[in-house]
Coordinates of C-alpha atoms in Angstrom, one line a residue:
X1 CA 34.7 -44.5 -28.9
X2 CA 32.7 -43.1 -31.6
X3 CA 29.3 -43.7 -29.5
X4 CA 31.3 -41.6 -26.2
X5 CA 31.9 -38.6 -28.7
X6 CA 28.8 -38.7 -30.0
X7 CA 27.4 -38.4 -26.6
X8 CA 29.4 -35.7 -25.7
X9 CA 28.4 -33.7 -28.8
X10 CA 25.2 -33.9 -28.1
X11 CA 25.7 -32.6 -24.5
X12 CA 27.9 -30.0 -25.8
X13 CA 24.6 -29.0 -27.9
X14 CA 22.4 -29.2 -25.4
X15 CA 24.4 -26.7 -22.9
X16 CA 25.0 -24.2 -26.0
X17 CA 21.3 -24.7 -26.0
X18 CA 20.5 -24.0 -22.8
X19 CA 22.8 -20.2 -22.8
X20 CA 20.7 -19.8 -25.7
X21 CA 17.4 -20.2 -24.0
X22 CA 18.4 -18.1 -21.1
X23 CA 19.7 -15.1 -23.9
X24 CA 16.4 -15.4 -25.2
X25 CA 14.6 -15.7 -21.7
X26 CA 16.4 -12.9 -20.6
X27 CA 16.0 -10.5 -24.0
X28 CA 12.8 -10.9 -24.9
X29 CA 9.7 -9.7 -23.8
X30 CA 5.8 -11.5 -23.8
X31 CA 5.6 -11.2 -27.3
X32 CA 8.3 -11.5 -28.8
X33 CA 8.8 -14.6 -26.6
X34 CA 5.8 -16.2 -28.3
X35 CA 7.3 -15.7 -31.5
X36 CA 10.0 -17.4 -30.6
X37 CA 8.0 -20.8 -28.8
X38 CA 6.5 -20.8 -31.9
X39 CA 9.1 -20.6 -34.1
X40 CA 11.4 -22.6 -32.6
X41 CA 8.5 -25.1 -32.1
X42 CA 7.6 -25.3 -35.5
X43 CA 11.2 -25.9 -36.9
X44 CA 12.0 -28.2 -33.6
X45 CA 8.5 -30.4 -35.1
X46 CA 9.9 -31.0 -38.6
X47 CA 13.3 -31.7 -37.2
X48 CA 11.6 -34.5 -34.9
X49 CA 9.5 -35.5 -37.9
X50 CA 13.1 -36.2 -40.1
X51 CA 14.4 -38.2 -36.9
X52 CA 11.6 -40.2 -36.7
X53 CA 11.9 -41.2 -40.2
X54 CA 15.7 -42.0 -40.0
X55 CA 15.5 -43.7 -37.0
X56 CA 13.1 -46.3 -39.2
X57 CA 15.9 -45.8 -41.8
X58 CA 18.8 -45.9 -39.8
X59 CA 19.9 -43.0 -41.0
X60 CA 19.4 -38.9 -41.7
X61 CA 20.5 -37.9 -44.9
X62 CA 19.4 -33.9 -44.3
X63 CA 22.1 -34.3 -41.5
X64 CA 24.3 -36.5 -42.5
X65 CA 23.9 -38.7 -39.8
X66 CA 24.2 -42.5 -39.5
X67 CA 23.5 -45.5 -37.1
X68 CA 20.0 -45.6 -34.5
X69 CA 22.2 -44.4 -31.9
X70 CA 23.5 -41.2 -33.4
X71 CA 19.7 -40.8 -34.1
X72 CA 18.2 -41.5 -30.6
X73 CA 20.9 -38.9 -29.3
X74 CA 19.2 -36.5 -32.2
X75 CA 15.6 -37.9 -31.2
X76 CA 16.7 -37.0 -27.3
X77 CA 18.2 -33.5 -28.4
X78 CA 15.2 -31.8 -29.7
X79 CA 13.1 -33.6 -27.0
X80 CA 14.6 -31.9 -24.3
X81 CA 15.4 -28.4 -26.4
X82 CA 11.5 -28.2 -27.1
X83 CA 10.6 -28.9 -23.5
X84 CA 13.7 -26.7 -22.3
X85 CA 11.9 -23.7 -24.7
X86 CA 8.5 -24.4 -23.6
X87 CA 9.7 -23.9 -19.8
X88 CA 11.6 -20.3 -20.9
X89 CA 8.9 -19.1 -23.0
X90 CA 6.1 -20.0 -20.1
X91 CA 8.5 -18.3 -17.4
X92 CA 8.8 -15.3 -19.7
X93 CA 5.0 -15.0 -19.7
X94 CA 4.5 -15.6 -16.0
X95 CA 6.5 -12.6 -15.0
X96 CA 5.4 -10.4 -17.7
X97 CA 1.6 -11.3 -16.9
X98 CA 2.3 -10.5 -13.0
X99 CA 5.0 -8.0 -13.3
X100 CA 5.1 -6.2 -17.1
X101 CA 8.3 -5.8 -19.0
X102 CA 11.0 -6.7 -16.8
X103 CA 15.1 -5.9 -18.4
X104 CA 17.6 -8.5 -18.5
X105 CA 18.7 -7.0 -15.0
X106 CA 15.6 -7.4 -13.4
X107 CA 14.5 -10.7 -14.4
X108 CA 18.1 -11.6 -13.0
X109 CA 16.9 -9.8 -9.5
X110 CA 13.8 -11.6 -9.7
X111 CA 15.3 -15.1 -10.5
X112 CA 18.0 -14.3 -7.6
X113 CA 15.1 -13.7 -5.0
X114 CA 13.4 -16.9 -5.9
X115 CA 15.7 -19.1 -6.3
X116 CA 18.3 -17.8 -4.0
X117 CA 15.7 -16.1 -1.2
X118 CA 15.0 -19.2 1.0
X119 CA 19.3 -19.8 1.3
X120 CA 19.5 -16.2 2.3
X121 CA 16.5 -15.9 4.3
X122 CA 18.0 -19.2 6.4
X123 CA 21.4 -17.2 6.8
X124 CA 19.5 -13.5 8.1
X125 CA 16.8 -15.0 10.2
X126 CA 18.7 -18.3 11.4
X127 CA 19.3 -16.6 15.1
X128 CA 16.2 -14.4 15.3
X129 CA 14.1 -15.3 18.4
X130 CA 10.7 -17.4 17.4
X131 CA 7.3 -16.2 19.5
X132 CA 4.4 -18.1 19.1
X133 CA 1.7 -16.2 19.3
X134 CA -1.8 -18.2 18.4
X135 CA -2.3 -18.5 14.6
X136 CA 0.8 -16.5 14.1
X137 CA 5.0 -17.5 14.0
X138 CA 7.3 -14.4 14.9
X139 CA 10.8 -14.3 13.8
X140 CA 12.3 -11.5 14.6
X141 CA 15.7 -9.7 14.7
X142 CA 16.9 -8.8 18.8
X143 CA 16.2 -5.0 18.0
X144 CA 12.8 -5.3 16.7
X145 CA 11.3 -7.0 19.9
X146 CA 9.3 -4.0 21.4
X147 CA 7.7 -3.3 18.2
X148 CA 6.8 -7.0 17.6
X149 CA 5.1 -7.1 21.3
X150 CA 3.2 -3.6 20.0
X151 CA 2.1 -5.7 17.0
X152 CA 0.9 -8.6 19.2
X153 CA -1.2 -5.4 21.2
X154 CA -3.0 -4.6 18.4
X155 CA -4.2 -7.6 17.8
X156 CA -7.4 -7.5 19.5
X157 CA -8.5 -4.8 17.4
X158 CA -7.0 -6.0 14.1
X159 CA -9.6 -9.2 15.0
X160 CA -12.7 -6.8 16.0
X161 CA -11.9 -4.7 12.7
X162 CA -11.7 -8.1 10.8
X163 CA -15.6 -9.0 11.9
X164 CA -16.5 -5.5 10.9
X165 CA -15.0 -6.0 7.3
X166 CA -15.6 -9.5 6.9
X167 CA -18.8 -10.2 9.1
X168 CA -17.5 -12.8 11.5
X169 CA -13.6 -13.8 12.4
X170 CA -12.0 -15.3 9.2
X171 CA -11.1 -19.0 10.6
X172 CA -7.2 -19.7 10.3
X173 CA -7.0 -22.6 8.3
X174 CA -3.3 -21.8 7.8
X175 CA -0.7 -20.2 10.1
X176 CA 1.2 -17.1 9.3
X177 CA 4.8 -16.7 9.5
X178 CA 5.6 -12.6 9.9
X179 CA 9.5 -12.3 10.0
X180 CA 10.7 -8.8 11.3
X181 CA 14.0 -7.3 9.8
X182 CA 16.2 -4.6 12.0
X183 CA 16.2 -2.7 8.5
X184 CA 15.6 -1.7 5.1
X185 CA 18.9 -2.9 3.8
X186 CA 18.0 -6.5 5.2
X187 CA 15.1 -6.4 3.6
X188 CA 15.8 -5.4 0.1
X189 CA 18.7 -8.1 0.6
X190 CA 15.8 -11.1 0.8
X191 CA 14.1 -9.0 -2.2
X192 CA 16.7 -7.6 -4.8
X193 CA 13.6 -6.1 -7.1
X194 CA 12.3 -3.9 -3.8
X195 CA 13.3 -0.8 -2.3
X196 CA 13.2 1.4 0.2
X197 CA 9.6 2.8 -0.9
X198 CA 8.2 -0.9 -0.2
X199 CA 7.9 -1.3 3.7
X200 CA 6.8 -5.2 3.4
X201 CA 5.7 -8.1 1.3
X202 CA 3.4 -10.8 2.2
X203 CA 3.6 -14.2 0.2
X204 CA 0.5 -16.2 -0.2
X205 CA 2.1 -19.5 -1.5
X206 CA 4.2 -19.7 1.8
X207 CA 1.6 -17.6 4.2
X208 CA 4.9 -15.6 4.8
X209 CA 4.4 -11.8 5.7
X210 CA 8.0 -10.0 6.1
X211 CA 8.3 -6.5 7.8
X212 CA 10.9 -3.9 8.4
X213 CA 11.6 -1.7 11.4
X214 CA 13.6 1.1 9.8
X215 CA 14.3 3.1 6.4
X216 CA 17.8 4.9 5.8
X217 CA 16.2 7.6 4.1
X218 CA 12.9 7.7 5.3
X219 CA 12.0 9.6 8.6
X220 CA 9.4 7.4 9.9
X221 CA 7.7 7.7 13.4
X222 CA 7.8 4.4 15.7
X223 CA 4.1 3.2 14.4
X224 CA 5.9 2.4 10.5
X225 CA 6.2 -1.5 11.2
X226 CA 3.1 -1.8 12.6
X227 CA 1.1 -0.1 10.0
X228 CA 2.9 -2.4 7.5
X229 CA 2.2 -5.3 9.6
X230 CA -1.7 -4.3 9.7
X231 CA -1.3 -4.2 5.5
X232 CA 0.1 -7.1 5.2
X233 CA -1.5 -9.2 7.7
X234 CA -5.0 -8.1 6.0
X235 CA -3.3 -9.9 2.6
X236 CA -3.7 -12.5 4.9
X237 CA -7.4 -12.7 5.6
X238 CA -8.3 -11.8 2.2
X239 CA -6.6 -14.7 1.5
X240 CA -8.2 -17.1 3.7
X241 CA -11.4 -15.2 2.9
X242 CA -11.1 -16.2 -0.7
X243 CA -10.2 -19.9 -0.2
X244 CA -13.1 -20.0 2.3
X245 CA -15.3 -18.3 0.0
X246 CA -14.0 -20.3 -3.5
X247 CA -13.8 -16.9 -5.0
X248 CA -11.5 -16.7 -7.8
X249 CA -8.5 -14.6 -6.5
X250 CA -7.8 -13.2 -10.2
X251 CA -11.0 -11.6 -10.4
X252 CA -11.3 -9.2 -7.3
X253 CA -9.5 -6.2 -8.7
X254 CA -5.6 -5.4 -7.3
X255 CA -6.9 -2.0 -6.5
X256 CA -9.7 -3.4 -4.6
X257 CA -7.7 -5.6 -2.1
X258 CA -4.9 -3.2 -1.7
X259 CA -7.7 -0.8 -0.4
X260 CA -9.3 -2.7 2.0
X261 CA -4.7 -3.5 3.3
X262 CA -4.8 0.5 3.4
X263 CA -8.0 0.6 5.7
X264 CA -6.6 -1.8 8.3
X265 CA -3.4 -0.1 7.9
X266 CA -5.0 3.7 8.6
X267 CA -7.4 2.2 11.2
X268 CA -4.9 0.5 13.5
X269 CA -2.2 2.8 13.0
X270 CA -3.6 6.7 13.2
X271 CA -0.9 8.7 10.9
X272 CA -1.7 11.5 8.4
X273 CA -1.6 9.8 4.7
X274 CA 0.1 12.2 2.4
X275 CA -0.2 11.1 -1.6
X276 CA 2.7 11.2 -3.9
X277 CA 2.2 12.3 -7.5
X278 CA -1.1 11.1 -8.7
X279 CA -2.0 10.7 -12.4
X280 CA -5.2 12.0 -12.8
X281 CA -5.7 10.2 -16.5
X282 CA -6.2 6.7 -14.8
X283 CA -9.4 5.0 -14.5
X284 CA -9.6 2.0 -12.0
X285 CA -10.4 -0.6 -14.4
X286 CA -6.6 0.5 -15.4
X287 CA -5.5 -1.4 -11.8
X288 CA -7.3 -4.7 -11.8
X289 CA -4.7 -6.7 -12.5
X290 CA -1.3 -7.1 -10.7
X291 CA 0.7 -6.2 -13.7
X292 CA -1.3 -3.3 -14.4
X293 CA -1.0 -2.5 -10.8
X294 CA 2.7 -2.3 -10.5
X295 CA 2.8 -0.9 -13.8
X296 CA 0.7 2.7 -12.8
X297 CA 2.7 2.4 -9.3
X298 CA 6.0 3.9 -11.3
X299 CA 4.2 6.6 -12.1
X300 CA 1.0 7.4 -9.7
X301 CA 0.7 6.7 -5.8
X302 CA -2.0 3.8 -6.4
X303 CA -1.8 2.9 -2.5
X304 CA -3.7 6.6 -2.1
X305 CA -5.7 6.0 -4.9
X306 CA -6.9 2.8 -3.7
X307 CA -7.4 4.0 0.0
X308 CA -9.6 6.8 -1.4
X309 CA -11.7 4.3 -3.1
X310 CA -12.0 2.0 -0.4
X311 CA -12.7 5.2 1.7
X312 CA -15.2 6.9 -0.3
X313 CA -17.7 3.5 -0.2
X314 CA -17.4 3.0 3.2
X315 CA -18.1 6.6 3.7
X316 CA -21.3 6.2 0.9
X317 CA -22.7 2.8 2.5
X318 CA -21.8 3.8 6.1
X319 CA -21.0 0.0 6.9
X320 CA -17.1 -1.8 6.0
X321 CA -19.3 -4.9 5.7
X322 CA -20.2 -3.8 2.7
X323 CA -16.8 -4.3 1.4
X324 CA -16.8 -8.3 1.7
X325 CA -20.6 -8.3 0.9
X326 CA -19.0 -7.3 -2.5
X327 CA -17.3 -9.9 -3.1
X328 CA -20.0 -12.4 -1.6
X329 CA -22.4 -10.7 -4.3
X330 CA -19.4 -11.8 -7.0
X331 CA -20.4 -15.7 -6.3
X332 CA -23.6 -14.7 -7.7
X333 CA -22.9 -12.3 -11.1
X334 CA -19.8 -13.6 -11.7
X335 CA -18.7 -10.0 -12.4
X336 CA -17.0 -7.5 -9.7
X337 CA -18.5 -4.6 -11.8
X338 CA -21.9 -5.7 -11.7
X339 CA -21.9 -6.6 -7.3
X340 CA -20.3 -3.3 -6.8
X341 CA -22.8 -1.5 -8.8
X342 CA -26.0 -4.0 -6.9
X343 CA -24.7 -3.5 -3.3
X344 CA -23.1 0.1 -3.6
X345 CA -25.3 1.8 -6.1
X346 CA -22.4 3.1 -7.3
X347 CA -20.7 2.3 -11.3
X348 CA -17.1 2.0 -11.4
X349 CA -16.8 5.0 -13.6
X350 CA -19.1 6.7 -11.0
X351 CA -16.4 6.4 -8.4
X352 CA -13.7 7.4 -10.7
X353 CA -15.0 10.5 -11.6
X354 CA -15.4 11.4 -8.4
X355 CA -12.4 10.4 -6.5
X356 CA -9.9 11.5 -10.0
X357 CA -12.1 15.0 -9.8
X358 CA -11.4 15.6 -6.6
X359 CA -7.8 15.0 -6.7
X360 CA -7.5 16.9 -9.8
X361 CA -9.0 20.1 -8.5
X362 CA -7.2 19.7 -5.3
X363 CA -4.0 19.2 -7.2
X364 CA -4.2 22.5 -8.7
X365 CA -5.4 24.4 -5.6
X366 CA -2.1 23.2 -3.9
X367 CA 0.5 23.8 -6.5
X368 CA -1.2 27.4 -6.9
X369 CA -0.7 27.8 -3.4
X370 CA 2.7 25.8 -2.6
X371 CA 4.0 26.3 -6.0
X372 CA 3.2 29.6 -7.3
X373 CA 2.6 31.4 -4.3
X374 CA -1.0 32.5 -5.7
X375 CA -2.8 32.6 -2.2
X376 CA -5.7 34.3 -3.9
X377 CA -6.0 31.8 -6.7
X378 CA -5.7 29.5 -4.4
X379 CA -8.4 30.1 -2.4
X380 CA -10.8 30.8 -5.0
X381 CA -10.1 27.7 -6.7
X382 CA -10.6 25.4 -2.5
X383 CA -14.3 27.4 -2.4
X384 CA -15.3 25.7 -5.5
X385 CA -13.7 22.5 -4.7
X386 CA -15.9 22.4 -1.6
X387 CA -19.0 23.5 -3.5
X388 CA -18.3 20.8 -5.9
X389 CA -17.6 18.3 -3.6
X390 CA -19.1 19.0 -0.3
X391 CA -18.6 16.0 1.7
X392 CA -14.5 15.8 0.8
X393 CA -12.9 16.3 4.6
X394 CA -9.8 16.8 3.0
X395 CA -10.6 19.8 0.9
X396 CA -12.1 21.5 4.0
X397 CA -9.0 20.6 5.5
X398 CA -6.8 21.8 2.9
X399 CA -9.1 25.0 2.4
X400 CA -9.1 26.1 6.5
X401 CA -4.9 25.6 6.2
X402 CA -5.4 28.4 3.7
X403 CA -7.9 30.4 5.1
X404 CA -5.6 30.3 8.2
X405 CA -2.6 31.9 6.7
X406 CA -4.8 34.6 5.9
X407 CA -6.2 34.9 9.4
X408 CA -9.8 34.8 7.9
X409 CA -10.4 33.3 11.0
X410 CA -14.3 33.1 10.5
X411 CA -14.3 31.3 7.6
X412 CA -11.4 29.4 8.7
X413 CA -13.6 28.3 12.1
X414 CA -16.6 27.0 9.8
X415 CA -14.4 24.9 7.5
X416 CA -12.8 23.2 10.5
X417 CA -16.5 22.7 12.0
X418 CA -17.1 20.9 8.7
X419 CA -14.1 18.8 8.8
X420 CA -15.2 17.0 12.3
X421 CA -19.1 17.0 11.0
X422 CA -18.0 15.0 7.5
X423 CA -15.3 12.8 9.6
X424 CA -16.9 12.7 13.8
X425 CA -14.3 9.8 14.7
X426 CA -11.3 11.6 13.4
X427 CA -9.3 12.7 16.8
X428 CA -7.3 15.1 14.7
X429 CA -10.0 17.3 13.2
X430 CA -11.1 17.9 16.7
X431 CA -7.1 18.5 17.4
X432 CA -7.2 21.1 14.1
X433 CA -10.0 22.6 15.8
X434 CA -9.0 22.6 19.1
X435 CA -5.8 24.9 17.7
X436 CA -8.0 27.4 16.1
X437 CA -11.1 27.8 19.1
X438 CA -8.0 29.5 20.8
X439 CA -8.0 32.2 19.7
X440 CA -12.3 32.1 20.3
X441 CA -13.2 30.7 23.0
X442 CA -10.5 28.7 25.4
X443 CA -13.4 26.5 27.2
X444 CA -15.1 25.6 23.9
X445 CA -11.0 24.6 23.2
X446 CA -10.7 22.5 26.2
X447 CA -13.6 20.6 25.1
X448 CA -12.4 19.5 21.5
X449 CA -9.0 19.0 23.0
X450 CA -10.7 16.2 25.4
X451 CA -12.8 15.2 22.1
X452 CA -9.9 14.5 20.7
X453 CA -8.3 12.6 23.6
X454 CA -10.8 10.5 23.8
X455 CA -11.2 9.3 20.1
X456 CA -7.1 8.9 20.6
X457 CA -7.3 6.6 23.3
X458 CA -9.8 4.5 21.2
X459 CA -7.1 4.2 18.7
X460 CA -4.8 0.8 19.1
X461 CA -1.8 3.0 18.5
X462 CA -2.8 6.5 19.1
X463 CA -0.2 9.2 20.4
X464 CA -2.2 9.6 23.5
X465 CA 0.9 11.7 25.1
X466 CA 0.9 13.9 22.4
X467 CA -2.7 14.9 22.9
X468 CA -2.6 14.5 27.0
X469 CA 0.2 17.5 26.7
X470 CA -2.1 20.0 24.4
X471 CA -5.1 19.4 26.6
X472 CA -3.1 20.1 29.6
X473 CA -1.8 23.0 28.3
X474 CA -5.2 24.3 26.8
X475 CA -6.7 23.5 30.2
X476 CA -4.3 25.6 32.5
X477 CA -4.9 28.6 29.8
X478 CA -9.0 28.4 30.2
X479 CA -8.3 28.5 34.1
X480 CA -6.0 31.3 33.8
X481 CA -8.8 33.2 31.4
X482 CA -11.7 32.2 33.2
X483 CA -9.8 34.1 36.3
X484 CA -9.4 37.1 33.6
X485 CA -5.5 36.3 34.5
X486 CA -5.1 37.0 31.0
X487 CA -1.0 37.7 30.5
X488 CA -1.0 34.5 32.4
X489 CA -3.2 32.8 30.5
X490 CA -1.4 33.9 26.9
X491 CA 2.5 33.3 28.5
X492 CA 0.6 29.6 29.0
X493 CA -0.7 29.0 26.0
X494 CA 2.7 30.7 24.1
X495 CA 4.7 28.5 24.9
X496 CA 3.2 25.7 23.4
X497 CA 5.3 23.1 21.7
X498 CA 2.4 22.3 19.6
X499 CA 0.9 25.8 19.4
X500 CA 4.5 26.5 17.9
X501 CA 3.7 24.9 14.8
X502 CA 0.9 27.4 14.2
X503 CA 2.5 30.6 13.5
X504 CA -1.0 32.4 12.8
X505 CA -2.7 31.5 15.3
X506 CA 0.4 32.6 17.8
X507 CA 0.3 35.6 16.1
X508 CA -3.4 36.5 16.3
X509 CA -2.8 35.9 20.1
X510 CA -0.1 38.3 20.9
X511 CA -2.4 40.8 19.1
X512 CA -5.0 39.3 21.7
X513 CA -2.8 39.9 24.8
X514 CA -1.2 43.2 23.8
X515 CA -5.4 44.4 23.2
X516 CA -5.9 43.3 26.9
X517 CA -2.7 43.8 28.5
X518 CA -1.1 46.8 26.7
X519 CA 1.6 46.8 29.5

């Protein structure tokens, strides 16, 4: 009788234990969860110690307790409280190392989706239709079908843009399983520490990549689960790449990979990218790691600042092999800094200054202009930005939008012209210009309109009827003005849908038409 109640004592001990362990789990962050291993360790070690020495005795005097078994069960105790500790303490520096300081609420969320995910994910996907589809397993909800055949569309260029990046087709060791969601709210119910900002995940334990169709309170266009399928799927191959390689996956730098994601994203799927706020005190040696990584992403948009990066090389070697040659380069230096600097030419802190500069200057050109309504501050402050940095598309973009809504239609002409020269393979800087030639010349028009068609239909997911309608439309107004049919030509070209959206330019031409056709 005495031997059953000792036994449940001790059990009762070791469950007050274990809440106590997941208090401290929960409440404590890297460090002070070291203190606490070693604390606990130290005063668990000289308990053991005294056990040790009255199980040869037959007895603990410190703890007044008697009999080998009454000491075993002690013995047993602090044997499974140290290794109980050890496991809370490691866990608590495995999620601070990949995710920062977490609260007691989201180290809950994060237990919940790792421990509870694969129940749930059984119960959301256990209907969903399964497509083979070579190396790749599609599970996807009814609704999501058409945009999970789009994805299968692109994947003749996704492979032609992974010999580009990589230098020959990655061999698929492993297959991938993509699972495709009707919604956000499925989504975020498979991951409790996501949200709606987070279109997809991609796990490399379980070559698992899981997408979304639709955001509550987002309005995306029709291309949003395929751009996030294109990110995620690139996860992929760098992950192959780096088991076929034997690179060490810890030392490529998070902003590095997530860049090279962004370039498949923005090259299969042709949307404008528009940066959140940006932090123009970060360097990227601050987003190497993954903690550091989702630690700047509360307060910067490191997606943009890593497509920039990622950008600006390819645009400085003028060859996306380089990109893998980096990392090839890092079997030899051991260092990522050092085979960027060899096969780029480039330092890190080279790159920062450059990409942080930009963004800075063009940061406060646009809140002068969108902000403070200071159009002539503005301005000034884009014609330096483009002296500065010359071969930055997006300030000559930014800087013709201006020069636009002054109708300085000259200057606005020439920065557009410099747009398409700095980015020839971009179908909507020929779009852009296209728009402004016009008011110019309607057959010089026509011909950047089929520029831009043409580039478009190139594109795996390109709005090809968006463009087919403008150069329709720009093609009856040259007609109509090569006839001199000029109030034809304008009532054409007016009525634009897309012309609309340019409220300069329209006006500039009813000055045009009321010139030639007073009546």
């Amino acid at each position: 009788m005495r031997k059953i109640k000792s036994v449940l004592i001790t059990f009762s001990c070791l469950v007050l234990t274990a809440l106590l362990s997941g208090v401290i789990f929960l409440f404590v962050n890297n460090i002070e969860g070291i203190i606490v291993l070693l604390s606990g360790l130290i005063f668990l070690f000289v308990l053991f110690i005294v056990t040790i020495i009255g199980l040869i005795n037959g007895e603990i005097k410190l703890l007044k307790m008697n009999g080998r078994f009454n000491v075993s069960l002690a013995i047993s105790y602090l044997v499974v409280t140290s290794t109980l500790l050890c496991v809370m303490c490691f866990l608590n520096y495995v999620i601070y190392d990949t995710y920062g300081d977490l609260s007691a609420s989201g180290k809950m969320k994060l237990l919940q989706e790792k421990v509870v995910a694969s129940e749930e994910l059984q119960k959301v996907i256990g209907d969903y239709p399964v497509l083979e589809h070579g190396h790749i397993t599609f599970r996807y909800h009814p609704d999501t079908e058409k945009p999970v055949y789009e994805i299968i569309h692109t994947m003749e260029s996704m492979t032609e843009l992974e010999k580009e990046v990589f230098g020959r087709e990655i061999t698929k060791t492993e297959k991938l399983e993509v699972i495709a969601l009707r919604n956000s709210k499925e989504y975020i119910q498979l991951n409790p520490l996501s949200t709606e900002t987070v279109g997809g995940s991609y796990d490399s334990r379980n070559k698992r990549a899981m997408v979304y169709q639709e955001r509550e309170s987002f309005d995306d266009d029709k291309s949003f689960m395929i751009g996030t399928f294109a990110h995620e799927y690139s996860h992929y191959l760098i992950d192959l790449f780096i088991m076929e390689e034997g690179l060490n996956d810890n030392d490529i730098p998070a902003w590095y990979k997530e860049g090279i994601c962004e370039l498949f994203h923005y090259e299969i799927v042709d949307t404008i990218s528009i940066p959140g706020k940006i932090d123009t005190s970060l360097k990227y040696t601050d987003l190497h790691t993954s903690k550091k990584w989702n630690a700047a992403s509360e307060k910067t948009d490191v997606y943009y600042l890593a497509k920039r990066a990622i950008g600006y090389i390819v645009e400085h070697q003028g060859d996306v092999k380089d990109l893998s040659t980096i990392l090839l380069q890092q079997k030899k230096t051991g260092s990522f800094e050092r085979s960027f600097d060899q096969i780029t030419g480039l330092q890190l802190s080279t790159l920062n200054e450059t990409i942080f500069s930009v963004e800075k200057d063009l940061q406060k050109a646009w809140i002068a202009w969108s902000q403070e309504s200071d159009i002539e501050t503005a301005e000034k402050l884009y014609k330096e930005i483009t002296k500065k940095h010359p071969n930055e598309s997006i300030a000559w973009h930014q800087y013709a939008l201006i020069l636009e809504e002054q109708m300085k239609w000259d200057e606005a002409l020439n920065a557009r012209r410099k747009v398409i020269s700095i980015n020839p393979e971009e179908a909507a800087g020929f779009l852009n210009l296209s728009y402004l030639l016009t008011i110019f010349d309607s057959k010089e028009a026509l011909e950047m309109a089929n520029k831009s068609l043409e580039l478009t239909k190139q594109e795996p997911y390109g709005n090809v009827v968006f463009v087919q309608k403008w150069v329709d439309e720009i093609s009856s107004y040259h007609e109509l003005m090569s006839e001199e049919r000029f109030v034809e030509a304008y009532q054409v070209i007016l009525q634009s849908e897309q012309l609309s959206f340019q409220p300069t330019i329209i006006e500039e031409l009813k000055k045009q038409v009321q010139v030639k056709s007073p009546s």
